[in-house]
Coordinates of C-alpha atoms in Angstrom, one line a residue:
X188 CA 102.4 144.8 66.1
X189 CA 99.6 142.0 65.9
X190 CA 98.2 141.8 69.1
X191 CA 96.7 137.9 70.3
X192 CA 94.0 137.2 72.3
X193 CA 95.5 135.8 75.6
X194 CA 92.3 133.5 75.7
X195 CA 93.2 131.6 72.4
X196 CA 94.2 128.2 73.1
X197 CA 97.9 127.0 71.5
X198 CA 97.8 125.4 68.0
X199 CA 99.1 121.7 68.2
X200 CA 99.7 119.2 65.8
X201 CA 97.2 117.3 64.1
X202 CA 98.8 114.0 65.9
X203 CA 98.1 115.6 69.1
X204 CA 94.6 117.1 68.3
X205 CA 93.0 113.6 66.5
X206 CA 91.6 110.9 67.2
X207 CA 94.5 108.0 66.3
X208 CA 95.3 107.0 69.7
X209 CA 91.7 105.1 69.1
X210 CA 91.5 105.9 72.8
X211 CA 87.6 106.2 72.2
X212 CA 86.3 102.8 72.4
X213 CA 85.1 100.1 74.2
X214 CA 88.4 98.5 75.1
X215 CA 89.7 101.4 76.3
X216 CA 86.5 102.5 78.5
X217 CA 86.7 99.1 80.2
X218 CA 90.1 100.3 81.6
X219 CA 88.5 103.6 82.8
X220 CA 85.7 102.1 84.6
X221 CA 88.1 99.9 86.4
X222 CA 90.2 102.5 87.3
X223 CA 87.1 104.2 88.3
X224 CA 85.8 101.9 91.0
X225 CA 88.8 99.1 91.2
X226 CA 88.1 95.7 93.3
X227 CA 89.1 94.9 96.4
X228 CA 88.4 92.2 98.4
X229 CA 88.4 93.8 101.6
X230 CA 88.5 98.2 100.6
X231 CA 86.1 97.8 97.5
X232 CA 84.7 94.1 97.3
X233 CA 81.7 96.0 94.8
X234 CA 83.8 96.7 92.4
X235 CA 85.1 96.9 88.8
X236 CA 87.1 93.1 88.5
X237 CA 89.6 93.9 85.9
X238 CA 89.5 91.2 83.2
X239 CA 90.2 93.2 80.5
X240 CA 94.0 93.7 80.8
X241 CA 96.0 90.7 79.3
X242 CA 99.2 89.8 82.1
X243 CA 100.7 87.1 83.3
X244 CA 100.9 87.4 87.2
X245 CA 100.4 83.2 87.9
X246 CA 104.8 83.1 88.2
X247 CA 106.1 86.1 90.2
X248 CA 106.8 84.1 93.0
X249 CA 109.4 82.1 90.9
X250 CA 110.7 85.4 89.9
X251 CA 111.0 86.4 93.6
X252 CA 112.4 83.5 94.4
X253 CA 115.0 84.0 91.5
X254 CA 115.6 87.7 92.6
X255 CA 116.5 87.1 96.3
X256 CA 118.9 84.3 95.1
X257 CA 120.6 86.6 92.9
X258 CA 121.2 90.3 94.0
X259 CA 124.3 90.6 91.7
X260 CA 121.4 90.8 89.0
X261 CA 121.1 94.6 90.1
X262 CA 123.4 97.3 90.3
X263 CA 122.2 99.0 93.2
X264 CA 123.0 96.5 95.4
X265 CA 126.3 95.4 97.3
X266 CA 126.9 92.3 95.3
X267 CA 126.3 94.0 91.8
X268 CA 127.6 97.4 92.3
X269 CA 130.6 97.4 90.5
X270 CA 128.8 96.8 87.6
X271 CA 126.7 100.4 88.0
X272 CA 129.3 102.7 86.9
X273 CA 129.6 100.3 83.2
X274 CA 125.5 100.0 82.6
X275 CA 124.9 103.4 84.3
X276 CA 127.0 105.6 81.1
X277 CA 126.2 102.6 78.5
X278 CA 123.9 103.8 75.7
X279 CA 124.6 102.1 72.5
X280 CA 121.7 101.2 70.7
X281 CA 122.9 97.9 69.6
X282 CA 122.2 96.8 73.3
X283 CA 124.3 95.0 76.0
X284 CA 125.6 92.2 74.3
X285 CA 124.6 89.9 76.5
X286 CA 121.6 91.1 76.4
X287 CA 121.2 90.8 72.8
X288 CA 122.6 87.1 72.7
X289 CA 120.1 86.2 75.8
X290 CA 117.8 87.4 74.4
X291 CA 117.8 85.6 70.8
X292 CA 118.8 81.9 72.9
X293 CA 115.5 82.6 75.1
X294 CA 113.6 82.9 71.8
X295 CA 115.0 79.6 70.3
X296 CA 114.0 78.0 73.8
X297 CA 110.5 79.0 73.4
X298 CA 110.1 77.8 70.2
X299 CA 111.3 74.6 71.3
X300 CA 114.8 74.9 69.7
X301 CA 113.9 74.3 66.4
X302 CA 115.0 77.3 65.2
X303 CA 118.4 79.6 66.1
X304 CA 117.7 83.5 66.3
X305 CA 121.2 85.4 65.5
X306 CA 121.9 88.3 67.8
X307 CA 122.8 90.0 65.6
X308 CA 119.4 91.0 64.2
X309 CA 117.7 91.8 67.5
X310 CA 116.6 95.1 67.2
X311 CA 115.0 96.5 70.8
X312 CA 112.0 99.0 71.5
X313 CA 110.0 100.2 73.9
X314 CA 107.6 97.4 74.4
X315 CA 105.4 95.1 71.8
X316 CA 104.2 98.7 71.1
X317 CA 107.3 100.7 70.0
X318 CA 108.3 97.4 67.9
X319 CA 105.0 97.6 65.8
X320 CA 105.2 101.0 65.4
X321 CA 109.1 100.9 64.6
X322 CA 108.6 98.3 62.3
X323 CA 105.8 100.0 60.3
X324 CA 107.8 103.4 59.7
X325 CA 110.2 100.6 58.3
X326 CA 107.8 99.4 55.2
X327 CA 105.3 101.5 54.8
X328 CA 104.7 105.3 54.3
X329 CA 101.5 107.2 55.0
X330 CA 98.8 106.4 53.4
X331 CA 99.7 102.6 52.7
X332 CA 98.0 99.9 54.3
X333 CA 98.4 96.3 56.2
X334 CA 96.1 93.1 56.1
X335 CA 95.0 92.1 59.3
X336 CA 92.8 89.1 60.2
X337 CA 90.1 89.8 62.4
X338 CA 89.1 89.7 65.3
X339 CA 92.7 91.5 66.2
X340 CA 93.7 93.4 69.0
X341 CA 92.8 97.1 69.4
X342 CA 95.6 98.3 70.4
X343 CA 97.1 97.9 66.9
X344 CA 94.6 100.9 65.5
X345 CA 97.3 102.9 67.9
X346 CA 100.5 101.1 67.2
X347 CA 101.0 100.8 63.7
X348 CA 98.3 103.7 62.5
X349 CA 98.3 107.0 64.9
X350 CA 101.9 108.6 64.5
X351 CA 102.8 106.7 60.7
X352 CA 99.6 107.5 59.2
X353 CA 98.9 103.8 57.7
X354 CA 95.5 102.2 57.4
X355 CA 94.7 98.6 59.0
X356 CA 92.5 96.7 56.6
X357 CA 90.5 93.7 57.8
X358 CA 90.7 90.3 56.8
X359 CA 87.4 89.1 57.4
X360 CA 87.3 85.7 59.8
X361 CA 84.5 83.5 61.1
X362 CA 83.4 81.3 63.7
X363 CA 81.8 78.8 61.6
X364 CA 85.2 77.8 60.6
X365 CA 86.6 78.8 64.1
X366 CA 88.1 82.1 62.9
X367 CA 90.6 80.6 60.5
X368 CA 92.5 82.5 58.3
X369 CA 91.9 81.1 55.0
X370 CA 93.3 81.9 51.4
X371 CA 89.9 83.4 49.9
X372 CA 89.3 85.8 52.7
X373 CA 93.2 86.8 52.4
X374 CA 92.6 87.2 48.6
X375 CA 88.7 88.8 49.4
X376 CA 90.6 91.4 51.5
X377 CA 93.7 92.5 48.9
X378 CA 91.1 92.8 46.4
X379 CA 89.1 95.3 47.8
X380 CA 92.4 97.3 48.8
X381 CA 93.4 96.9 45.0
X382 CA 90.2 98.1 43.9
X383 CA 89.7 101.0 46.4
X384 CA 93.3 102.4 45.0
X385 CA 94.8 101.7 48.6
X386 CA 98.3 100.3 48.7
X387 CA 98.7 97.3 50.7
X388 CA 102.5 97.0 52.2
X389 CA 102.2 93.9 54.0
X390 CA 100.0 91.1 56.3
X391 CA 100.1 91.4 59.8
X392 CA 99.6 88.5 62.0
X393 CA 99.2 87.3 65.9
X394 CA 100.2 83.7 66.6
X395 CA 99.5 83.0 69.3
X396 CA 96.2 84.9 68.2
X397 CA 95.2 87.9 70.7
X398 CA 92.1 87.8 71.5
X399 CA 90.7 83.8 70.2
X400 CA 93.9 81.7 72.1
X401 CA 94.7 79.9 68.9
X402 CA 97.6 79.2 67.1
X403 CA 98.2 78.9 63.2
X404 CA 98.5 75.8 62.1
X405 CA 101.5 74.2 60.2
X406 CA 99.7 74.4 56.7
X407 CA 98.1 78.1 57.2
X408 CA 101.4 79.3 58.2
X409 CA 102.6 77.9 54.9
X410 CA 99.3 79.6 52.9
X411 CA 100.1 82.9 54.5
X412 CA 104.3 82.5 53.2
X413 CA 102.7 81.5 49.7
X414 CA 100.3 84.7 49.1
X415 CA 103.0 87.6 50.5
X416 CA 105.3 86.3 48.5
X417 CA 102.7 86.0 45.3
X418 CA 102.0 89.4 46.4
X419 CA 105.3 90.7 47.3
X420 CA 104.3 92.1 50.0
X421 CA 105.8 91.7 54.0
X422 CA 104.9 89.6 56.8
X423 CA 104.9 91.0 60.2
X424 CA 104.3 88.0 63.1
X425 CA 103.5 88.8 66.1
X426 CA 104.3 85.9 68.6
X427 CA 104.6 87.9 72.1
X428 CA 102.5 85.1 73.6
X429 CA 104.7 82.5 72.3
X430 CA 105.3 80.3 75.7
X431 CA 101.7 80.8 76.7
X432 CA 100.7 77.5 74.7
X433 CA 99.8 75.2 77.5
X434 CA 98.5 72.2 75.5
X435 CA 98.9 70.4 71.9
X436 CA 98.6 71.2 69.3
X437 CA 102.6 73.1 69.8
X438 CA 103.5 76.0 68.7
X439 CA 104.8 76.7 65.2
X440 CA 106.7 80.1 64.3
X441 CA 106.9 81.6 61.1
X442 CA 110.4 80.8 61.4
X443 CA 110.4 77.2 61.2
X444 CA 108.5 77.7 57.9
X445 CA 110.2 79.7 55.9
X446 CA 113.7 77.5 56.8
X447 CA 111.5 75.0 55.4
X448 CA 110.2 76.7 52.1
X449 CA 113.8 77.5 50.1
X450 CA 111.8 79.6 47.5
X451 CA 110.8 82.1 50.4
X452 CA 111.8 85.7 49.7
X453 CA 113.3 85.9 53.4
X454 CA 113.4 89.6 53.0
X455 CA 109.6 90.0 53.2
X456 CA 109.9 88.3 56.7
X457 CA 109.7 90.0 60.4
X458 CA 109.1 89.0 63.7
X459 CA 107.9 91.1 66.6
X460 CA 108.6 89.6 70.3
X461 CA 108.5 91.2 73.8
X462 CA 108.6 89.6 77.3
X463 CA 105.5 91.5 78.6
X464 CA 103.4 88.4 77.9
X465 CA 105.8 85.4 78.2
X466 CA 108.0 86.3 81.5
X467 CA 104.7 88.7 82.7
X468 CA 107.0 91.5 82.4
X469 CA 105.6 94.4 80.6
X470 CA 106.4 97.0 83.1
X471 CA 110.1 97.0 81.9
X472 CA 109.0 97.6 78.2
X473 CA 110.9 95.1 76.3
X474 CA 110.2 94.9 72.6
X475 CA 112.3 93.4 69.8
X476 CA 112.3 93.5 65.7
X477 CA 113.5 90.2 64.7
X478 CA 114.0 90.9 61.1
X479 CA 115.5 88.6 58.0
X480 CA 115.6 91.9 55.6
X481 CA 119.4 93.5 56.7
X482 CA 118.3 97.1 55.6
X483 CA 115.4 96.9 58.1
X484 CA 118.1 96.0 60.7
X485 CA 119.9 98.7 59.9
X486 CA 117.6 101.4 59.6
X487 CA 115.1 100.0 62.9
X488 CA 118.6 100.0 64.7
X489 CA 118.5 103.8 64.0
X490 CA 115.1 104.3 64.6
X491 CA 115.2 102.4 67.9
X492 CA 117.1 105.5 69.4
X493 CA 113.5 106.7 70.4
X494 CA 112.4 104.2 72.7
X495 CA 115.6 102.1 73.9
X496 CA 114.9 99.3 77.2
X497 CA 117.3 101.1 79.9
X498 CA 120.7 99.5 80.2
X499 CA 120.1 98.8 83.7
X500 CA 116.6 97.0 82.5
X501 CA 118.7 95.3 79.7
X502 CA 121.5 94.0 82.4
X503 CA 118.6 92.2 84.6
X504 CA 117.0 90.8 81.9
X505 CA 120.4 89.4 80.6
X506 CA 121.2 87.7 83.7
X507 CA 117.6 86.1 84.2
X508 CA 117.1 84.8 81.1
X509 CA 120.9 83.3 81.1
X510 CA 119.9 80.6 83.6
X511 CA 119.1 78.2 81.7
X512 CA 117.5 76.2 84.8
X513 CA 115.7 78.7 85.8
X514 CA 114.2 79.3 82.4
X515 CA 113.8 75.6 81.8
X516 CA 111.5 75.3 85.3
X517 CA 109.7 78.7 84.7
X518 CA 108.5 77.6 80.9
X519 CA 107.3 74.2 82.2
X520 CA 105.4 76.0 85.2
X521 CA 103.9 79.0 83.5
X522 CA 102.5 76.0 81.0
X523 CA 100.9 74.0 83.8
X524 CA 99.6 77.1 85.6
X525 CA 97.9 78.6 82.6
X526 CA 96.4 75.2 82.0
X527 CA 95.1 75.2 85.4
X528 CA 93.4 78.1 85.1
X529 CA 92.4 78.2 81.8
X530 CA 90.7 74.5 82.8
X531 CA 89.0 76.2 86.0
X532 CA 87.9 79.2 84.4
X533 CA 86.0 77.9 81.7
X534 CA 85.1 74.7 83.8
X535 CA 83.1 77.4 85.9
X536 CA 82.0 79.0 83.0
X537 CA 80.4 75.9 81.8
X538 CA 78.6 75.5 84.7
X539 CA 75.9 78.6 83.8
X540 CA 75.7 77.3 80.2
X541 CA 78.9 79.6 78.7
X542 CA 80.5 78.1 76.0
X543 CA 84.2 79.6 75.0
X544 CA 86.2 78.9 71.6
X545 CA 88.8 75.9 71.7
X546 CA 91.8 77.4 72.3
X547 CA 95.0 76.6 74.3
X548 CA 97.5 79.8 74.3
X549 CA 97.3 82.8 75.4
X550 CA 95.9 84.6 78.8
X551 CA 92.9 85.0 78.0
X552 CA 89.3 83.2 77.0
X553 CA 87.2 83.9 73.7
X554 CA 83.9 84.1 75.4
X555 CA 80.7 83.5 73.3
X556 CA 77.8 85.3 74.3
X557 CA 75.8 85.5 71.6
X558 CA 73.0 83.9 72.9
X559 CA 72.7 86.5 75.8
X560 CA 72.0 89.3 72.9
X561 CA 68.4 90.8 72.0
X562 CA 69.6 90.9 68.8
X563 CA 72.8 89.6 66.2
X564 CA 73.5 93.9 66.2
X565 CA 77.0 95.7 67.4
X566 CA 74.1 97.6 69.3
X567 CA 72.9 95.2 71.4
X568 CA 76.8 94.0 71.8
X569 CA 77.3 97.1 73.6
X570 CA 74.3 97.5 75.7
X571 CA 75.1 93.7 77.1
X572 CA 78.5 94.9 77.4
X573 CA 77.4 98.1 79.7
X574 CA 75.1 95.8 81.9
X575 CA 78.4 94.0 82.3
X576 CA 80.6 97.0 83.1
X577 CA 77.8 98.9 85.3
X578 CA 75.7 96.0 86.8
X579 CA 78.2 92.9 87.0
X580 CA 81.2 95.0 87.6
X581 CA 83.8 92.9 85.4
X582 CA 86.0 94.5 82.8
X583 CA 85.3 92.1 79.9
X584 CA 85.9 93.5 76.6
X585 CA 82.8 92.7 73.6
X586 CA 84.1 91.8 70.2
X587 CA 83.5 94.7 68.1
X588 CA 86.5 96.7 69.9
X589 CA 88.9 93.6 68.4
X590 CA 86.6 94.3 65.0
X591 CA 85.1 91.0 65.1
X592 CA 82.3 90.7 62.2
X593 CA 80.1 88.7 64.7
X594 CA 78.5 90.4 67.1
X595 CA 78.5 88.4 70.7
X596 CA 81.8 87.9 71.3
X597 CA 84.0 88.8 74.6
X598 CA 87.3 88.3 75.5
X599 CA 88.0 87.6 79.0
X600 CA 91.4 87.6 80.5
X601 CA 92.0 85.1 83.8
X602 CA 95.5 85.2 84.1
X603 CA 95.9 88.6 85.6
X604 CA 94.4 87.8 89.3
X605 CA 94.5 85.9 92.0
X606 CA 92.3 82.9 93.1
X607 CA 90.1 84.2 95.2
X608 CA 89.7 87.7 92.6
X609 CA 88.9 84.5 89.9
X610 CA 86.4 82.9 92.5
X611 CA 84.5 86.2 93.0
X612 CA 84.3 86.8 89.1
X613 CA 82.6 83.4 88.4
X614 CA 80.2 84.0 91.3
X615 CA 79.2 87.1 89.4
X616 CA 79.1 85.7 85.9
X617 CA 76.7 83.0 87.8
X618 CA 74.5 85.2 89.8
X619 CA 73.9 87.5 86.7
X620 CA 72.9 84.3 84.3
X621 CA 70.7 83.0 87.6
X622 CA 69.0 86.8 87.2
X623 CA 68.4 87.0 83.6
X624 CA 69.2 83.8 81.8
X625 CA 65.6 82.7 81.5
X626 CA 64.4 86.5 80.2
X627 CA 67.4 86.2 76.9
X628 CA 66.7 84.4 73.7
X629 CA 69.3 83.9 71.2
X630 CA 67.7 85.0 68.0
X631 CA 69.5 82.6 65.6
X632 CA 68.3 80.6 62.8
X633 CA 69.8 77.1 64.3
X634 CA 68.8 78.3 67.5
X635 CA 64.6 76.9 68.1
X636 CA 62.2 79.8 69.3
X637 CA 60.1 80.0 72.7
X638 CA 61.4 77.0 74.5
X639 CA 61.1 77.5 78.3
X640 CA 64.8 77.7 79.7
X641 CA 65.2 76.1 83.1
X642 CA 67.8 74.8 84.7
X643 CA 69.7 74.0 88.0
X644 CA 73.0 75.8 89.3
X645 CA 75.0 75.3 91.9
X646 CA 76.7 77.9 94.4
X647 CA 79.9 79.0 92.2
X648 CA 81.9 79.2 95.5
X649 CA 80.9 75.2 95.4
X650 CA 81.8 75.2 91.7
X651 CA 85.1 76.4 91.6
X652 CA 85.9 74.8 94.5
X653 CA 85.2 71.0 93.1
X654 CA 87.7 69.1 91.3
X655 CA 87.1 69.7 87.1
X656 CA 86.3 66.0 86.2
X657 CA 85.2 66.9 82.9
X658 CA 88.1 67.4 80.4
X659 CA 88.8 71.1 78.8
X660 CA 88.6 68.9 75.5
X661 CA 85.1 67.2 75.9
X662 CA 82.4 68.6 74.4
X663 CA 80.5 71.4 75.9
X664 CA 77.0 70.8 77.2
X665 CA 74.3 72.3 75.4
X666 CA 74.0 76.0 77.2
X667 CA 71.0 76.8 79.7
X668 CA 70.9 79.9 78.1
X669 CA 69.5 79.3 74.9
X670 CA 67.6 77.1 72.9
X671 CA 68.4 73.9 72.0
X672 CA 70.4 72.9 68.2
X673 CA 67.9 71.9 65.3

């Protein structure tokens, strides 16, 4: 007999032992230094302000309110415990039906009931993330490959890529044309898959976008329909932050365009969805495959056995999202607090000479910095980055972890705090441009060189604190930061 070392360490899997979870990155060391040193105003007012975790938290007293008013929503209490014995043993992996069938009304609601969502082809997960990965085991094998506009959230290098072994290829977007997604850069993109022998399965898109706040208009949506069909290959839409647009233009799902366009190969069509975003829910891991191809039903319906929302989970949810009034008053409310905040926040931000892109979805701001850099470089992304992390203390995530080709970019995320926590973080953001604005040059070509910077700033406790008489829609003034246009 072989003897073995009792010092060798186990072999694992390669899955366990590589680096797919794209763990190591800048996103992702945000989260640790928060969770190294976490704020709080009164135990740790010095520290790390988390502003790099996108949630909703402006409506949980609506929930509350909801909750108390109906304890027969749970089975652990008097009012609701007959039903325990039912939910506590149910494990289809259909899903309650009235869970499915609240589910599919709530997402015609959000969508402004413009289009009707069949229960019939919800398919659950574990989250935004289990439906992703679910629906990528679905259409594509290892080895094959998705389109994905950039800048797009990192998390997707983990979702769709770690465990099914497909590559994310990017479709290269700019700020001159404010990041759109246009038919040459799609094309661009396939072309270089094509010619590097890669396979491309399908196009994946956020609408709402995560990180830029923008939505697709009616006509891109339409573009993006025309070249997967000329392509044949699938459409995966992400719209988890559906009910998070808080101003015009509205939003406009996939959905509605392809009941428009009747030569549409239906098939090639998916939608992912989750409450995480739009109820602020993503402790209770709801995901959902809305798919028009009935095989993909079929087999993610199988597939979903390995990451199925708890019955007891899919019972609550059921009974919330059936009240209709209550849905009706949180959607209008969610919309006028995000608009709030989004209008303070960059209101405040505007203040110190920080310009964001347009945008009216989402929970989050796309923050341009690029006149704070040494240098247009990833490099010098990073190292303003760390001075934000280690010197500013705010979790704010730089572009280059969403794969953005232009260095500069930061997306900040307001809608996960409090007031006062928001207060605090633009009093930072001001007292760090007051340090160093005057010692940072932007070193672009419509940018003029070696103009003295000077300018006056308020107190931000006085800044957020006024009323925000200039419109989220005017024009931003020209940036203390940096020098003036040419």
């Amino acid at each position: 007999m072989s003897s073995i070392s009792s010092n060798r360490k186990p072999v694992l899997s390669q899955i366990a032992t590589n680096d797919g979870h794209a763990e190591k990155c800048s996103y992702f060391d945000g989260w640790k230094a928060y969770d190294r040193d976490p704020f709080h105003p009164t135990q740790n007012p010095n520290g790390v302000i988390q502003m790099g975790l996108a949630e909703h938290q402006l409506c949980f007293d609506l929930v509350r309110e909801w909750l108390v008013n109906n304890p027969e929503a749970f089975i652990c209490t008097e009012e609701g415990v007959d039903k325990f014995r039912d939910i506590a043993i149910f494990q289809d992996y259909h899903g309650l039906p009235e869970f499915r069938n609240a589910v599919a009304k709530f997402m015609g609601r959000v969508r402004g009931d413009k289009v009707r969502f069949e229960p019939d082809r919800i398919v659950m997960s574990g989250g935004a993330t289990g439906a992703h990965e679910l629906i990528t085991f679905c259409l594509a094998d290892r080895g094959d490959s998705f389109l994905v506009p950039t800048p797009y959230y990192p998390g997707f290098d983990r979702d769709l890529c770690w465990r099914t072994g497909v590559r994310l290829l990017p479709v290269v977007c700019h700020s001159s044309n404010n990041f759109k997604v246009t038919r040459k850069a799609l094309e661009d993109a396939y072309a270089k898959a094509v010619e590097a022998n890669i396979r491309v399965k399908g196009l994946l898109i956020t609408n709402p976008s995560n990180p830029l706040g923008t939505i697709l208009d009616r006509d891109t949506l339409r573009e993006l329909v025309s070249f997967i069909n000329e392509k044949n290959i699938h459409l995966v839409c992400d719209e988890i932050y559906a009910a998070t647009v808080f101003r015009q233009p509205n939003f406009v799902s996939i959905s509605e365009i392809i009941e428009e366009d009747q030569a549409c190969n239906l098939d090639l069509v998916h939608i992912i969805y989750s409450l995480s975003k739009d109820m602020g829910f993503p402790g209770f891991r709801v995901g959902i495959v809305y798919s028009y191809n009935d095989a993909v039903v079929e087999c993610g319906r199988k597939m979903s056995s390995f990451g199925l929302v708890s019955s007891q989970t899919q019972y609550l949810i059921a009974s919330i999202l059936s009240d209709d009034q209550f849905i009706g008053n949180f959607l209008l409310e969610s919309s006028e607090r995000l608009a709030t905040r989004h209008k303070v926040f960059t209101h405040g931000l505007r203040q110190v000479g920080i310009k964001c892109l347009n945008s009216n979805a989402g929970l989050f701001l796309w923050m341009d910095l690029r006149g704070l850099l040494r240098e247009s470089t990833v490099e010098a992304e990073t190292d303003l980055w760390r001075v934000i992390i280690n010197d500013v203390k705010l979790n704010v995530s730089p572009g280059s972890s969403f794969h953005c080709s232009e260095p500069g970019w930061f997306r900040v995320c307001i809608a996960n705090m409090n007031e006062e926590t928001m207060k605090v973080a633009l009093t930072r953001i001001g007292e760090f441009v007051l340090r160093n604005g005057n010692k940072l040059v932007r070193k672009e070509k419509c940018w003029q060189n070696n103009l003295r910077l000077s300018f006056s700033f308020r107190r931000m406790d006085d800044v957020v604190r006024m009323p925000c008489i200039m419109s989220p829609h005017s024009p931003i003034p020209q940036s203390p930061l940096v020098q003036a246009r040419t």
